[in-house]
Short mmCIF file of C-alpha atoms and ligand atoms in Angstrom, two decimals:
data_model
loop_
_atom_site.label_atom_id
_atom_site.label_comp_id
_atom_site.label_asym_id
_atom_site.label_seq_id
_atom_site.Cartn_x
_atom_site.Cartn_y
_atom_site.Cartn_z
CA MET Y 221 -7.29 -26.68 1.63
CA PRO Y 222 -5.87 -23.21 0.23
CA GLU Y 223 -3.24 -25.40 -1.82
CA LYS Y 224 -5.90 -26.71 -4.03
CA GLN Y 225 -6.68 -23.46 -5.40
CA ILE Y 226 -3.22 -23.37 -7.02
CA ALA Y 227 -3.69 -23.75 -10.70
CA PRO Y 228 -0.79 -26.16 -12.15
CA LYS Y 229 0.12 -23.79 -14.86
CA THR Y 230 1.12 -21.03 -12.16
CA ARG Y 231 4.65 -20.28 -12.36
CA PRO Y 232 6.11 -21.20 -9.10
CA THR Y 233 8.93 -18.74 -8.91
CA ARG Y 234 8.04 -14.81 -9.26
CA ILE Y 235 9.54 -12.42 -11.56
CA ASN Y 236 11.24 -9.74 -9.44
CA PRO Y 237 12.34 -6.42 -10.76
CA THR Y 238 16.13 -5.85 -11.47
CA VAL Y 239 18.08 -4.80 -8.46
CA ARG Y 240 21.06 -2.57 -9.14
CA ASN Y 241 24.54 -4.38 -8.28
CA ALA Y 242 25.29 -3.65 -4.75
CA LEU Y 243 28.80 -2.13 -5.36
CA GLU Y 244 27.61 0.30 -8.10
CA ARG Y 245 24.68 1.30 -6.01
CA LEU Y 246 26.51 2.19 -3.07
CA ASN Y 247 28.09 5.21 -4.96
CA ASP Y 248 24.93 7.10 -5.00
CA PHE Y 249 21.68 7.29 -3.10
CA GLY Y 250 19.36 6.82 -6.32
CA GLU Y 251 16.65 3.96 -5.69
CA ILE Y 252 17.95 0.22 -6.01
CA TYR Y 253 15.23 -1.45 -7.81
CA CYS Y 254 14.66 -1.06 -11.41
CA GLU Y 255 11.15 -1.13 -13.12
CA TYR Y 256 9.48 -4.24 -14.73
CA THR Y 257 8.99 -4.07 -18.30
CA PRO Y 258 5.30 -4.18 -19.43
CA GLU Y 259 5.73 -7.90 -20.40
CA GLN Y 260 7.58 -8.79 -17.17
CA ALA Y 261 4.48 -6.97 -15.38
CA VAL Y 262 1.97 -8.96 -17.10
CA GLU Y 263 3.71 -12.18 -16.77
CA GLU Y 264 4.06 -11.70 -12.99
CA ALA Y 265 0.35 -10.39 -12.69
CA SER Y 266 -0.77 -13.50 -14.51
CA ARG Y 267 0.72 -15.65 -11.47
CA CYS Y 268 -2.13 -14.62 -9.42
CA ILE Y 269 -4.82 -17.59 -9.12
CA LYS Y 270 -7.75 -15.03 -8.46
CA CYS Y 271 -8.86 -16.65 -5.04
CA LYS Y 272 -12.39 -16.16 -4.17
CA ASP Y 273 -11.83 -14.47 -0.94
CA PRO Y 274 -8.27 -12.88 -1.33
CA ALA Y 275 -6.20 -12.81 1.78
CA CYS Y 276 -3.86 -10.24 0.69
CA MET Y 277 -6.79 -7.59 0.32
CA LYS Y 278 -7.61 -8.55 4.08
CA ALA Y 279 -3.88 -8.27 5.24
CA CYS Y 280 -3.40 -4.77 3.30
CA PRO Y 281 -4.67 -2.10 5.69
CA LEU Y 282 -6.23 -0.11 2.94
CA HIS Y 283 -7.82 -3.27 1.83
CA ASN Y 284 -6.71 -2.36 -1.90
CA ASN Y 285 -8.51 -4.04 -4.87
CA ILE Y 286 -5.43 -6.14 -5.50
CA LYS Y 287 -7.52 -8.96 -7.33
CA GLU Y 288 -9.21 -6.53 -9.50
CA TRP Y 289 -5.77 -4.68 -10.51
CA LEU Y 290 -3.83 -7.83 -10.92
CA THR Y 291 -6.44 -9.09 -13.38
CA LEU Y 292 -6.29 -6.02 -15.19
CA VAL Y 293 -2.48 -6.19 -15.65
CA ALA Y 294 -2.64 -9.77 -16.68
CA GLU Y 295 -4.90 -8.47 -19.48
CA GLY Y 296 -2.41 -5.66 -20.53
CA ARG Y 297 -4.77 -2.90 -19.13
CA LEU Y 298 -2.19 -1.19 -17.39
CA ILE Y 299 -3.66 2.36 -16.99
CA GLU Y 300 -7.01 0.97 -15.69
CA ALA Y 301 -4.91 -1.14 -13.39
CA ALA Y 302 -3.42 2.12 -11.91
CA ALA Y 303 -6.94 3.54 -11.70
CA SER Y 304 -8.11 0.74 -9.68
CA SER Y 305 -5.11 1.19 -7.25
CA ARG Y 306 -5.56 4.92 -6.79
CA ALA Y 307 -9.46 4.14 -5.64
CA THR Y 308 -8.34 2.89 -2.35
CA SER Y 309 -4.90 4.70 -1.86
CA ASN Y 310 -3.68 8.04 -1.64
CA MET Y 311 -0.08 7.02 -2.64
CA PRO Y 312 0.07 3.46 -4.24
CA GLU Y 313 3.39 4.33 -6.17
CA ILE Y 314 5.00 5.07 -2.67
CA CYS Y 315 3.28 1.94 -0.84
CA GLY Y 316 4.42 -0.02 -3.59
CA ARG Y 317 7.99 1.22 -3.01
CA ILE Y 318 8.28 0.86 0.76
CA CYS Y 319 5.59 -1.13 2.51
CA PRO Y 320 6.86 -4.00 4.14
CA GLN Y 321 5.02 -6.52 1.85
CA ASP Y 322 6.64 -9.57 3.41
CA ARG Y 323 4.48 -8.73 6.48
CA LEU Y 324 1.35 -7.60 4.79
CA CYS Y 325 -0.23 -8.57 1.37
CA GLU Y 326 2.58 -10.56 -0.15
CA GLY Y 327 2.81 -12.51 3.28
CA ALA Y 328 -0.67 -13.35 3.01
CA CYS Y 329 -0.76 -14.35 -0.59
CA VAL Y 330 -1.83 -17.91 -0.85
CA LEU Y 331 0.65 -18.81 -3.39
CA GLY Y 332 3.33 -18.16 -0.90
CA ILE Y 333 2.31 -21.63 1.09
CA LYS Y 334 4.09 -23.54 -1.39
CA TYR Y 335 5.74 -21.20 -3.97
CA ASP Y 336 6.70 -17.34 -4.14
CA PRO Y 337 4.04 -15.00 -3.53
CA VAL Y 338 2.58 -12.65 -6.38
CA ALA Y 339 5.09 -9.51 -6.57
CA ILE Y 340 2.24 -7.11 -5.61
CA GLY Y 341 4.37 -4.14 -3.97
CA PRO Y 342 6.54 -4.13 -7.13
CA LEU Y 343 3.49 -4.35 -9.51
CA GLU Y 344 1.75 -1.54 -7.66
CA ARG Y 345 4.81 0.73 -8.03
CA PHE Y 346 4.99 -0.21 -11.89
CA ILE Y 347 1.47 0.48 -13.05
CA ASN Y 348 1.43 3.63 -11.26
CA GLU Y 349 4.65 4.61 -13.02
CA HIS Y 350 3.53 3.40 -16.22
CA ALA Y 351 0.27 5.54 -16.08
CA PHE Y 352 2.28 8.39 -14.87
CA ARG Y 353 4.66 8.28 -18.12
CA HIS Y 354 1.84 7.68 -20.24
CA LEU Y 355 -0.50 10.36 -18.90
CA GLY Y 356 1.84 13.03 -17.91
CA VAL Y 357 0.27 13.53 -14.56
CA ILE Y 358 -1.51 11.90 -11.69
CA PRO Y 359 -4.90 12.30 -12.73
CA ALA Y 360 -7.23 14.52 -11.02
CA PRO Y 361 -10.02 12.38 -9.01
CA GLU Y 362 -13.87 13.47 -8.93
CA LEU Y 363 -14.14 16.62 -6.93
CA ALA Y 364 -17.47 17.11 -4.94
CA ARG Y 365 -18.92 20.78 -5.22
CA PRO Y 366 -17.26 22.86 -2.64
CA VAL Y 367 -18.85 22.88 0.65
CA GLY Y 368 -17.66 26.41 1.91
CA ARG Y 369 -16.28 24.78 5.05
CA ARG Y 370 -12.40 24.86 6.35
CA VAL Y 371 -10.56 21.86 7.91
CA ALA Y 372 -6.92 22.28 9.28
CA ILE Y 373 -4.42 19.76 9.11
CA VAL Y 374 -1.14 19.84 11.40
CA GLY Y 375 1.38 17.96 9.89
CA ALA Y 376 2.14 17.07 6.25
CA GLY Y 377 3.35 13.38 6.56
CA PRO Y 378 1.35 10.45 4.94
CA ALA Y 379 -1.59 10.58 7.28
CA GLY Y 380 -2.07 14.55 6.96
CA LEU Y 381 -1.57 14.31 2.99
CA SER Y 382 -4.26 11.55 2.76
CA CYS Y 383 -6.60 13.39 4.95
CA ALA Y 384 -6.22 16.57 3.15
CA GLU Y 385 -6.76 14.98 -0.21
CA GLU Y 386 -10.04 12.98 1.10
CA LEU Y 387 -11.35 16.07 2.54
CA VAL Y 388 -10.73 18.16 -0.90
CA LYS Y 389 -12.57 15.20 -2.73
CA LEU Y 390 -15.46 15.81 -0.37
CA GLY Y 391 -15.52 19.45 -1.00
CA TYR Y 392 -13.86 20.99 1.99
CA ARG Y 393 -10.92 23.43 1.89
CA ALA Y 394 -8.32 21.65 3.37
CA THR Y 395 -5.28 23.74 4.63
CA VAL Y 396 -2.18 21.59 5.89
CA PHE Y 397 0.19 23.30 8.47
CA GLU Y 398 3.82 22.22 8.43
CA ALA Y 399 6.62 22.67 10.80
CA ARG Y 400 9.13 21.83 8.27
CA PRO Y 401 10.16 23.76 5.12
CA PHE Y 402 8.51 21.16 2.59
CA PRO Y 403 5.37 18.60 3.01
CA GLY Y 404 6.24 14.89 3.16
CA GLY Y 405 7.15 13.96 6.73
CA LEU Y 406 9.07 11.05 7.22
CA LEU Y 407 8.60 10.27 3.37
CA LEU Y 408 10.97 13.25 2.94
CA TYR Y 409 12.72 13.90 6.13
CA GLY Y 410 13.74 10.38 7.07
CA ILE Y 411 13.41 7.75 4.82
CA PRO Y 412 16.26 7.77 2.29
CA SER Y 413 16.44 8.15 -1.39
CA PHE Y 414 17.67 4.61 -1.96
CA LYS Y 415 14.29 3.57 -0.93
CA LEU Y 416 12.16 6.24 -2.04
CA GLU Y 417 13.26 9.22 -4.47
CA LYS Y 418 12.46 12.55 -3.45
CA ARG Y 419 11.17 13.48 -6.93
CA VAL Y 420 8.33 10.82 -6.06
CA VAL Y 421 7.02 12.77 -2.92
CA GLU Y 422 7.51 15.98 -4.82
CA ARG Y 423 5.34 14.79 -7.40
CA ARG Y 424 2.44 13.78 -5.07
CA VAL Y 425 2.68 17.08 -3.34
CA GLU Y 426 2.53 19.00 -6.65
CA TYR Y 427 -0.49 17.06 -7.67
CA LEU Y 428 -2.22 17.67 -4.25
CA GLU Y 429 -1.80 21.44 -4.75
CA GLU Y 430 -3.13 21.01 -8.21
CA ILE Y 431 -6.55 19.62 -6.86
CA GLY Y 432 -6.74 22.43 -4.17
CA VAL Y 433 -5.08 21.23 -0.98
CA GLU Y 434 -3.32 24.40 0.78
CA PHE Y 435 0.03 24.26 2.48
CA ALA Y 436 1.49 26.30 4.83
CA CYS Y 437 4.85 25.19 5.72
CA ASN Y 438 7.66 26.56 8.09
CA THR Y 439 4.67 26.87 10.42
CA LYS Y 440 4.70 24.95 13.79
CA ILE Y 441 1.45 24.63 15.85
CA GLY Y 442 1.81 24.75 19.43
CA ASP Y 443 1.52 27.58 21.70
CA ASP Y 444 1.50 30.41 19.21
CA PRO Y 445 -0.40 29.73 16.98
CA GLY Y 446 -2.27 26.67 18.70
CA ILE Y 447 -5.38 24.76 18.30
CA ASP Y 448 -7.59 27.75 19.83
CA ASP Y 449 -5.84 30.08 17.32
CA LEU Y 450 -6.76 27.94 14.09
CA LEU Y 451 -10.60 27.46 15.49
CA ALA Y 452 -10.38 31.12 15.75
CA LEU Y 453 -9.39 31.53 12.16
CA GLY Y 454 -12.53 29.81 11.24
CA TYR Y 455 -11.34 26.01 10.75
CA GLU Y 456 -14.20 24.11 11.83
CA ALA Y 457 -12.40 20.81 12.60
CA ILE Y 458 -8.53 19.78 13.02
CA PHE Y 459 -6.52 16.61 11.93
CA ILE Y 460 -3.52 16.42 14.27
CA SER Y 461 -0.73 14.18 12.46
CA THR Y 462 2.42 15.11 13.89
CA GLY Y 463 3.93 11.91 13.88
CA ALA Y 464 6.29 9.94 16.38
CA THR Y 465 9.80 11.21 15.88
CA VAL Y 466 11.12 11.95 19.49
CA PRO Y 467 14.05 9.38 19.55
CA LYS Y 468 14.05 6.95 22.51
CA ARG Y 469 17.39 7.35 24.26
CA PRO Y 470 18.69 4.67 26.85
CA ARG Y 471 20.54 5.75 29.85
CA MET Y 472 23.88 4.45 29.37
CA GLU Y 473 27.40 5.29 30.93
CA GLY Y 474 29.41 7.28 28.09
CA MET Y 475 26.47 8.81 26.48
CA ASP Y 476 27.84 12.39 26.60
CA LEU Y 477 30.87 11.35 24.47
CA ALA Y 478 31.44 12.96 21.05
CA GLY Y 479 30.69 10.79 18.04
CA ILE Y 480 27.05 9.30 19.24
CA HIS Y 481 24.15 10.40 17.01
CA ASP Y 482 20.29 10.03 16.87
CA ALA Y 483 19.23 8.42 13.88
CA LEU Y 484 16.75 10.39 12.35
CA PRO Y 485 18.73 13.88 12.44
CA PHE Y 486 21.62 11.73 11.05
CA LEU Y 487 19.57 10.42 8.44
CA ILE Y 488 18.04 13.99 7.48
CA ARG Y 489 21.11 15.66 7.25
CA ASN Y 490 22.86 13.02 5.22
CA ASN Y 491 19.82 12.21 2.88
CA VAL Y 492 17.69 15.55 2.29
CA PRO Y 493 18.58 17.83 -0.61
CA ALA Y 494 19.99 21.28 1.04
CA LYS Y 495 16.94 23.22 -0.31
CA TYR Y 496 14.62 21.32 2.09
CA LEU Y 497 16.98 21.65 5.26
CA SER Y 498 17.19 24.44 7.72
CA PRO Y 499 20.66 25.51 9.30
CA SER Y 500 20.00 23.90 12.35
CA ASP Y 501 20.00 20.41 10.70
CA GLY Y 502 23.89 20.59 10.36
CA ALA Y 503 26.09 19.47 7.61
CA LYS Y 504 26.63 16.11 6.00
CA ASP Y 505 28.68 13.67 8.04
CA ASP Y 506 32.06 12.50 6.02
CA LEU Y 507 32.39 8.83 7.38
CA ARG Y 508 35.25 7.93 4.85
CA GLY Y 509 37.69 5.17 6.42
CA LYS Y 510 35.55 5.17 9.72
CA THR Y 511 33.89 2.35 11.72
CA VAL Y 512 30.09 2.89 12.12
CA VAL Y 513 28.32 1.03 14.78
CA VAL Y 514 24.33 1.20 14.49
CA LEU Y 515 22.40 -0.08 17.47
CA GLY Y 516 18.74 -1.13 16.88
CA GLY Y 517 17.20 -3.55 14.37
CA GLY Y 518 14.07 -1.79 12.87
CA ASP Y 519 13.77 -0.07 9.48
CA THR Y 520 15.55 3.22 10.92
CA ALA Y 521 18.69 1.08 11.65
CA MET Y 522 18.57 -0.59 8.17
CA ASP Y 523 18.10 3.00 6.49
CA SER Y 524 21.07 4.06 8.88
CA VAL Y 525 23.53 1.19 8.22
CA ARG Y 526 23.06 1.72 4.16
CA THR Y 527 23.30 5.66 4.49
CA ALA Y 528 26.64 5.19 6.45
CA ARG Y 529 27.89 2.74 3.59
CA ARG Y 530 27.06 5.40 0.94
CA LEU Y 531 28.87 8.04 3.16
CA GLY Y 532 31.89 5.91 2.62
CA ALA Y 533 32.22 4.26 6.17
CA ALA Y 534 34.84 1.43 5.86
CA ARG Y 535 32.83 -0.82 8.26
CA VAL Y 536 29.46 -0.61 9.34
CA ILE Y 537 28.23 -2.95 12.17
CA CYS Y 538 24.59 -3.31 12.98
CA ALA Y 539 23.95 -4.48 16.88
CA TYR Y 540 20.63 -5.92 17.73
CA ARG Y 541 19.54 -7.43 20.98
CA ARG Y 542 17.37 -10.22 19.35
CA ASP Y 543 18.16 -12.58 16.10
CA GLU Y 544 17.48 -12.27 12.87
CA GLU Y 545 14.06 -13.99 12.93
CA ASN Y 546 12.73 -11.57 15.54
CA MET Y 547 14.07 -8.32 13.67
CA PRO Y 548 10.90 -5.61 13.42
CA GLY Y 549 12.25 -4.52 10.02
CA SER Y 550 11.15 -5.61 6.70
CA ARG Y 551 13.37 -8.87 5.36
CA ARG Y 552 13.78 -7.17 2.10
CA GLU Y 553 15.67 -4.14 3.74
CA VAL Y 554 17.84 -6.77 6.09
CA LYS Y 555 18.82 -8.50 2.70
CA ALA Y 556 19.47 -5.37 0.88
CA ALA Y 557 21.89 -4.38 3.94
CA LYS Y 558 23.75 -7.44 3.95
CA ASP Y 559 24.38 -7.31 0.06
CA GLU Y 560 25.78 -4.07 0.77
CA GLY Y 561 28.28 -5.30 3.01
CA ILE Y 562 26.80 -4.46 6.61
CA GLU Y 563 27.96 -6.68 9.38
CA PHE Y 564 25.33 -7.94 11.84
CA GLN Y 565 25.71 -8.84 15.30
CA TRP Y 566 22.62 -10.45 16.50
CA LEU Y 567 21.84 -11.20 20.17
CA THR Y 568 24.10 -8.05 21.23
CA ALA Y 569 22.95 -5.58 23.68
CA PRO Y 570 24.89 -2.62 24.35
CA LEU Y 571 26.07 -1.68 27.81
CA ALA Y 572 28.32 1.42 27.94
CA PHE Y 573 30.40 3.61 25.27
CA ILE Y 574 34.08 3.99 25.98
CA GLY Y 575 35.90 7.03 24.81
CA ASP Y 576 39.44 8.05 24.83
CA GLU Y 577 41.29 11.18 26.45
CA LYS Y 578 39.75 13.62 23.95
CA GLY Y 579 36.18 12.57 24.65
CA LEU Y 580 35.46 10.95 21.39
CA VAL Y 581 33.70 7.73 21.34
CA LYS Y 582 35.96 4.45 20.39
CA LYS Y 583 34.28 1.40 21.44
CA VAL Y 584 30.82 0.27 22.55
CA ARG Y 585 30.91 -2.11 25.32
CA CYS Y 586 28.28 -5.06 24.72
CA GLU Y 587 26.97 -8.25 26.06
CA ARG Y 588 25.43 -11.41 24.43
CA MET Y 589 21.88 -12.18 24.66
CA GLN Y 590 19.87 -15.23 24.35
CA LEU Y 591 16.02 -15.39 23.89
CA GLY Y 592 13.90 -16.27 26.82
CA ALA Y 593 9.91 -16.60 27.32
CA PRO Y 594 7.52 -14.47 25.24
CA ASP Y 595 6.76 -11.17 26.43
CA GLY Y 596 3.04 -9.52 26.21
CA GLU Y 597 3.17 -9.34 22.54
CA GLY Y 598 4.35 -12.99 22.15
CA ARG Y 599 7.93 -11.66 20.97
CA ARG Y 600 10.58 -13.88 23.02
CA ARG Y 601 12.23 -11.63 25.43
CA PRO Y 602 15.87 -11.15 25.15
CA GLU Y 603 18.09 -12.03 28.44
CA ALA Y 604 21.90 -11.14 29.24
CA ILE Y 605 24.15 -14.21 29.35
CA ALA Y 606 26.15 -13.60 32.20
CA GLY Y 607 29.92 -12.86 31.62
CA SER Y 608 29.52 -12.49 27.95
CA GLU Y 609 30.74 -8.87 27.72
CA PHE Y 610 32.78 -7.96 24.83
CA ASP Y 611 33.87 -4.54 22.87
CA LEU Y 612 33.04 -3.22 19.20
CA PRO Y 613 35.37 -0.86 17.90
CA ALA Y 614 33.30 2.49 16.88
CA ASP Y 615 34.23 5.83 15.83
CA PHE Y 616 30.67 6.99 15.10
CA ILE Y 617 27.44 5.28 16.59
CA VAL Y 618 23.97 5.70 15.57
CA LEU Y 619 21.13 5.23 18.23
CA ALA Y 620 17.76 3.57 16.45
CA PHE Y 621 16.19 2.46 19.52
CA GLY Y 622 12.76 3.84 17.89
CA PHE Y 623 10.53 6.81 18.59
CA ASP Y 624 7.97 8.37 20.95
CA PRO Y 625 5.10 10.37 19.84
CA ALA Y 626 5.40 13.95 19.18
CA PRO Y 627 2.12 15.46 20.45
CA LEU Y 628 1.43 19.34 20.58
CA ARG Y 629 2.15 21.32 23.35
CA ASN Y 630 -1.29 21.25 25.35
CA GLY Y 631 -0.97 22.01 29.02
CA ASP Y 632 -4.41 22.29 29.72
CA GLY Y 633 -5.37 18.58 29.30
CA ARG Y 634 -8.51 18.80 26.70
CA LEU Y 635 -6.10 16.49 24.12
CA ARG Y 636 -5.90 13.39 26.52
CA LEU Y 637 -3.10 11.29 25.89
CA THR Y 638 -2.77 7.48 26.50
CA ARG Y 639 -0.16 6.13 28.77
CA TRP Y 640 1.95 5.64 25.68
CA GLY Y 641 2.04 9.45 24.83
CA THR Y 642 -0.31 8.81 21.78
CA TYR Y 643 -3.69 10.66 21.27
CA GLU Y 644 -6.81 8.97 22.71
CA ILE Y 645 -9.18 8.70 19.88
CA ASP Y 646 -12.45 7.21 19.30
CA GLU Y 647 -13.87 5.05 16.11
CA ASN Y 648 -14.20 8.10 14.06
CA LYS Y 649 -10.41 9.28 15.07
CA MET Y 650 -11.76 12.23 17.29
CA THR Y 651 -9.74 12.99 20.31
CA SER Y 652 -11.22 13.87 23.69
CA TRP Y 653 -11.33 17.91 22.38
CA PRO Y 654 -14.70 17.56 20.14
CA GLY Y 655 -14.05 18.46 16.53
CA ILE Y 656 -10.19 17.83 17.22
CA PHE Y 657 -9.20 14.53 15.40
CA ALA Y 658 -5.76 12.69 15.15
CA GLY Y 659 -4.32 10.00 13.31
CA GLY Y 660 -1.26 8.09 11.91
CA ASP Y 661 1.71 7.68 14.30
CA ILE Y 662 0.71 10.29 16.83
CA ALA Y 663 -2.36 8.21 17.49
CA ARG Y 664 -0.93 4.62 17.09
CA GLY Y 665 2.82 4.91 18.04
CA ALA Y 666 5.48 4.67 15.28
CA ASP Y 667 4.22 2.46 12.57
CA LEU Y 668 3.86 2.40 8.94
CA LEU Y 669 3.25 4.48 5.84
CA VAL Y 670 0.33 2.35 4.81
CA THR Y 671 -1.66 2.69 8.32
CA ALA Y 672 -0.89 6.46 8.28
CA ASN Y 673 -2.61 6.61 4.84
CA LYS Y 674 -5.48 4.47 6.25
CA ASP Y 675 -5.62 6.80 9.07
CA GLY Y 676 -6.02 9.97 7.21
CA ARG Y 677 -8.71 8.67 5.05
CA ASP Y 678 -10.73 7.47 7.91
CA ALA Y 679 -10.43 10.61 9.65
CA ALA Y 680 -11.39 12.73 6.87
CA LEU Y 681 -14.70 10.52 6.84
CA GLY Y 682 -15.09 11.02 10.51
CA ILE Y 683 -14.58 14.72 10.30
CA ASP Y 684 -17.27 14.87 7.67
CA ARG Y 685 -19.65 12.90 9.54
CA TYR Y 686 -18.85 15.20 12.64
CA LEU Y 687 -19.37 18.48 10.77
CA ARG Y 688 -22.50 17.16 9.02
CA ASN Y 689 -24.03 16.42 12.31
CA ARG Y 690 -23.11 19.55 13.91
CA ARG Y 691 -24.51 21.85 10.99
CA PRO Y 692 -25.83 20.05 7.92
CA LEU Y 693 -23.85 21.22 4.61
C1 FAD N 727 13.92 6.05 9.30
C2 FAD N 727 12.47 5.64 8.88
C3 FAD N 727 12.32 4.72 7.96
C4 FAD N 727 11.19 4.32 7.54
N1 FAD N 727 10.64 3.28 6.75
C5 FAD N 727 9.53 2.89 6.75
C6 FAD N 727 9.20 1.95 5.68
O1 FAD N 727 10.22 1.77 4.77
N2 FAD N 727 7.94 1.48 5.11
C7 FAD N 727 6.91 1.81 5.93
O2 FAD N 727 5.72 1.73 5.82
N3 FAD N 727 7.29 3.16 7.01
C8 FAD N 727 8.36 3.38 7.40
N4 FAD N 727 8.67 4.21 8.24
C9 FAD N 727 7.71 4.64 9.09
C10 FAD N 727 6.57 5.74 8.36
O3 FAD N 727 7.63 6.58 8.02
C11 FAD N 727 5.79 6.45 9.15
O4 FAD N 727 4.90 5.45 10.13
C12 FAD N 727 4.67 7.44 8.83
O5 FAD N 727 5.64 8.21 8.03
C13 FAD N 727 3.82 8.13 9.72
O6 FAD N 727 3.16 9.23 9.04
P1 FAD N 727 2.57 10.34 10.11
O7 FAD N 727 1.94 11.27 8.79
O8 FAD N 727 1.95 9.87 11.12
O9 FAD N 727 3.70 11.14 10.48
P2 FAD N 727 5.27 11.82 9.76
O10 FAD N 727 5.32 11.26 8.69
O11 FAD N 727 6.25 11.58 11.16
O12 FAD N 727 4.83 13.23 9.67
C14 FAD N 727 4.62 14.30 10.71
C15 FAD N 727 4.68 15.51 10.14
O13 FAD N 727 4.05 16.57 11.07
C16 FAD N 727 5.17 17.78 11.39
N5 FAD N 727 4.78 18.13 12.52
C17 FAD N 727 5.19 17.67 13.72
N6 FAD N 727 4.88 18.51 14.71
C18 FAD N 727 4.35 19.68 14.17
C19 FAD N 727 3.80 20.78 14.60
N7 FAD N 727 3.70 21.11 15.88
N8 FAD N 727 3.22 21.75 13.78
C20 FAD N 727 3.13 21.26 12.35
N9 FAD N 727 4.04 20.37 11.77
C21 FAD N 727 4.37 19.30 12.62
C22 FAD N 727 6.44 17.09 10.78
O14 FAD N 727 7.27 17.89 10.52
C23 FAD N 727 6.03 15.87 9.85
O15 FAD N 727 6.24 16.54 8.50
C24 FAD N 727 10.02 4.71 8.55
C25 FAD N 727 10.20 5.47 9.58
C26 FAD N 727 11.31 5.99 9.62
C27 FAD N 727 11.85 7.14 11.01
S1 SF4 N 728 -0.56 -0.74 -0.10
FE1 SF4 N 728 1.11 -1.99 0.90
S2 SF4 N 728 0.03 -3.63 1.78
FE2 SF4 N 728 -1.74 -2.57 0.42
S3 SF4 N 728 -1.27 -3.88 -1.50
FE3 SF4 N 728 0.07 -2.13 -1.56
S4 SF4 N 728 2.05 -2.57 -1.04
FE4 SF4 N 728 0.49 -4.27 -0.37
#
């Protein structure tokens, strides 16, 4: 039994990083978790019982060497621990901040059966910040001799950035084409600074430039230039990582009322510094004194409710059609939202929006749900309770129902899509068009930073294999 492995000396409770007071943190968009002291980190890492076959490493999509770096931290070898964490991850300081660890590494930690799991995420963040403070830079990796071949990457989110880094390490010239003014994808243009400060993403991008990744921002790949144009320019393979950011929009009465907003543009215009925005992103919202209703229950909904509070909303309500147990978002984010005064209406689905005579939204008509039989994925399906309609007051509504993929415009069918609109890919991440690869949200549907990172790494290896087979280096 796994419990037998638990050494009697292991402290049952974990040391969590200090969290900023909820009232204080609503005054700014800074990160809410403080960092460990080195002593706290050593003590927390010492709780690891060094399982023979660590479940945490299997549960991490990158299969990070968690046991190795926890051991190094426990021995006080913090810089070496950071180096170990960088060996399998392209952005460990970011994963440590925003991975839903309760569903991944920490959720699998054997200690968690009886006690608190080891705080793997906060430790991953700490060792990398500690190393940066001491070294002044993210250390450059070993780079292979240049092979004189070029690869294009379309989309500078975590999948594209990881693929570019791995290709440069293998000796390729990697150019990342990005539609936005700055690289980062959703890490910059979506995830709010109270989870991930922009300086952390900027630092990663500087590091990538330093090791030789080239960026062509403000360049949308589609019809002109398109894939054929990139091939004609001499790129021998292309990795598409354009993400899944097309909002799912329900068909509901009142959708045309003023005051109803899609979540991602709302997060972008209110969280991204002006220097990275285009005029079409719009101005910040002033929500002082307003009642905001956010519809949805994932990470995007949690980020939206918490952003609305920071913009001064008097009341913020999150309405979700399942219960708290069955929310897709990370437990940590739900707790942070509750601490910040967000009201939750569980088992609540919207039916229609109701406006006033000026066409401004004023209410959301909702109905209560109950959970029925499990669906194809094993999640209990919400079912409406007859006659349970009620109205929620609302001056401003944010729709956070999830996202569809954002494939390139490609009318000639050479890039085959699945029925979910993602690219069809093989085990090397190659699409139906030889030499064109895809990964991250565009290939798996809206998912996670860590899986995008993994796809980028795997695609770089797939591209390397493909190019070597085609014409040896
Ligand atoms: C609000 C929000 C909060 C989230 N919170 C978390 C979280 O806490 N933890 C977590 O693990 N995950 C979270 N996610 C999910 C995570 O951000 C994504 O899974 C991840 O960013 C996907 O990476 P990607 O590289 O595939 O795509 P993206 O990050 O979407 O990057 C795609 C890039 O491609 C560019 N692009 C698109 N089309 C073109 C084109 N035609 N030409 C050139 N460039 C193009 C885009 O501008 C963008 O920069 C969140 C997502 C959202 C929306
Ligand atoms: S990358 Fe994510 S899942 Fe893997 S160890 Fe780090 S925090 Fe855990």
